[in-house]
Amino acid sequence: MGLSDYYASMAGAGLGAGALLYYLTRPARPPVAGPEETGFGAYLRDLSVGVPTHGVPAPQTFEETSFEAYLRAAAFKSQDHAEAGSASSDAESAPPTARPVTIVFGTEYGFSKEIAERLADRLREAGEGYWPVVLDMADHAEGVPPLTKQQALAVICSTQGDGVPPAEARGFCAWLASLEAAEFKGVPFSVCALGDTTYTHFCRCGRSIDAWLESAGGTRFAPRAEINREDYAAVDAWIDAVISSLGTLDLRTVEELEGSDALAFLSPELGSGQTKRKGWSRNRPYLATVSAVEGLCALRGPDDKNTVRVEISLGESGLQYLPGDALGVWPSNDPQAVEDLVVALGGKGDLLVQVPKWHYTDPRLPEGATSMTLRDALTRCYDLRQPRTELFALLRDSLQGKPGCGTDGSSCGGDAADGSAACVAGCLADKLDLLAGFLGDAERAEAYLAPRHVIDVLADFRPARPQPADVLGTLRQLAPRLYSISSSQLEGAAGVQATVAVVRYESLGAERLGVASTDLAERLGPGAALPIYIHTNPDFRLPSDPSKPIVMVGPGTGLAPFRSFLMERRLLAKPSVGALGEALLFFGCRRRDQDYLYGSQLEAWAQEGSIQLFTAFSREDPEKKVYVQQRLVEAGAMVWSALQAGGHFYVCGDAAAMAGQVEEALLGVIAQHSARTPQEARQVLDGMTREGRYQRDVWF
């Protein structure tokens, strides 16, 4: 799927196998007719399918560093404002001479929002009286008619799945696509499209928005930018182009716009989106309570991997979900990793820093808080793994001020005051040369950063000691994790379950921990608080007709949504519903005595006739590894029969190898059992995709 909207969350190998950090290869939306109907428009036409410890009020004084400018934000006047996710100013504070500029973003993991805030800050600092108003598409699912009257519009949006909008931006994008010609007549706009070139539908959502605005009569005042992953140079180039091009527009002031719809977003009723916010969401998570954590694997050796079932109470939240949806979790970093980094930054964990503007509405902060301790910020706001390359400039500037650092390399300074340990950690001049190389070669810099965490980089370039707040400005956001829900709300409306593979690995001789998986499996126990939300996934659903067969392929934690599917079907089984279609489940793991997830439950369901179970244990026979795709071929006649009866085929799990191999096996099954050529088999599978009968939920 080319998901760009928090590529940073992929840095390193610390991702849980079951953590859907982003949905990767969702099925294309069913086209109606013609090649255009396979695109983004067809998808939209079918939307059915620093507060001090102990709670003392935070003083508004911070370190005088460049980071303050980056995080500058007016104090929220109420919790509603905090929920709105808006970076713009209120109607009461917009001076008559201000010139409004509207920024709209659609995000899944926060990168689009970060760019929107970055643009807003640059506009404020431009000295031209610009008054940025930032709107989140998630707050305006039914559209925003006054948007058609704005005097300058900048849109930032990422692409998910097979070229579809972020989940919470779908309603807004559907509204935008429905606009008639000339509804945006004369509105100047510019689009920043986020994507990932490794996927087929690179930047499709942003490209579609750009085309809609143009077809509705808008005028492009700055060229569309297409950003691959986290290309900050390209982001800044687009921001530069936007600011430069705004200077050519005849932007009117608030006073001159009096009475115009162009001022609609400066009103308290609409500007912040606060009247549109409904329920809990990614930006406004519910602080739930962990009910239980259950190990699902037998751990007998150092190579055995653990997976746990996590059950969470939804309390009085009113949160609802369907099989196929995901549980969104905002994790906390490992406390020891946080303390180690605090020490590396000078040991001032209680130092007050600004709450980042992109941080979710944190129920653990006092209402209206704009500051938090450095320790809390590192725990809940920032990814402590791979930093951005901007850290190299901070380290260079810090090293250049160290005594004994000869530019010709003739004298070196070290950790010891007398220089006796000058070269123990490497010559400072050599380190400056290395930093210069990184600053001049982005590919080399990324290769260096890839296996390293922030603390590794700081250690490599001791005795550099940049200011903590400046270092924060070079860190990526701590992204939420998505886990396929493995329960049915028919079983208990007040609870939700997830199946989480615990991630541990080694890099540069050090043990690394999966941030969210170890938080859930090892640090949080019953009674612990956890910020969560429900991530709806309408692209992965049971058939609307329960009599249709279902074929499910889910090795490892890919089983999670199918456990939800099967629980739902069993609880729905009643005379009024009618006969349920047959259910074929293909599950694989290493060994039945080690990581056979929910094995006794699956076999009990098979025994009672609820499912036909096919298992593949890849490590039981050292001479022959068996995988789910082989079992699929062996049961090919049964699978084809189910598909002929209108059955739905589902795949969940690893995208790197398994998903592609299962698809190839399925194509072989279709060709063999229907006497078709490989090309004709592909046409059959494409038809199933168009009908919503071939659905994949896979991840790297």
XYZ file of C-alpha atoms in Angstrom, residues 28 48 134 208 231 264 266 312 378 403 413 440 446 484 515 531 561 598 631 643 678:
21
model
C -8.854 -2.301 -4.631
C -20.588 1.370 2.686
C -5.367 24.459 10.294
C -6.930 12.868 -6.738
C 11.658 13.432 2.504
C -15.931 30.985 8.596
C -12.131 31.867 12.405
C -8.880 -4.371 27.496
C 10.430 10.999 25.919
C 38.442 22.729 23.378
C 39.757 16.370 22.791
C 26.466 16.113 2.625
C 20.388 7.067 6.464
C -6.167 -6.601 14.418
C 8.092 -0.523 21.801
C -4.733 5.165 25.580
C -9.007 -11.051 12.722
C -5.520 -20.546 20.256
C -1.984 -26.516 2.374
C -15.309 -19.547 -4.427
C -2.785 -18.261 -15.842
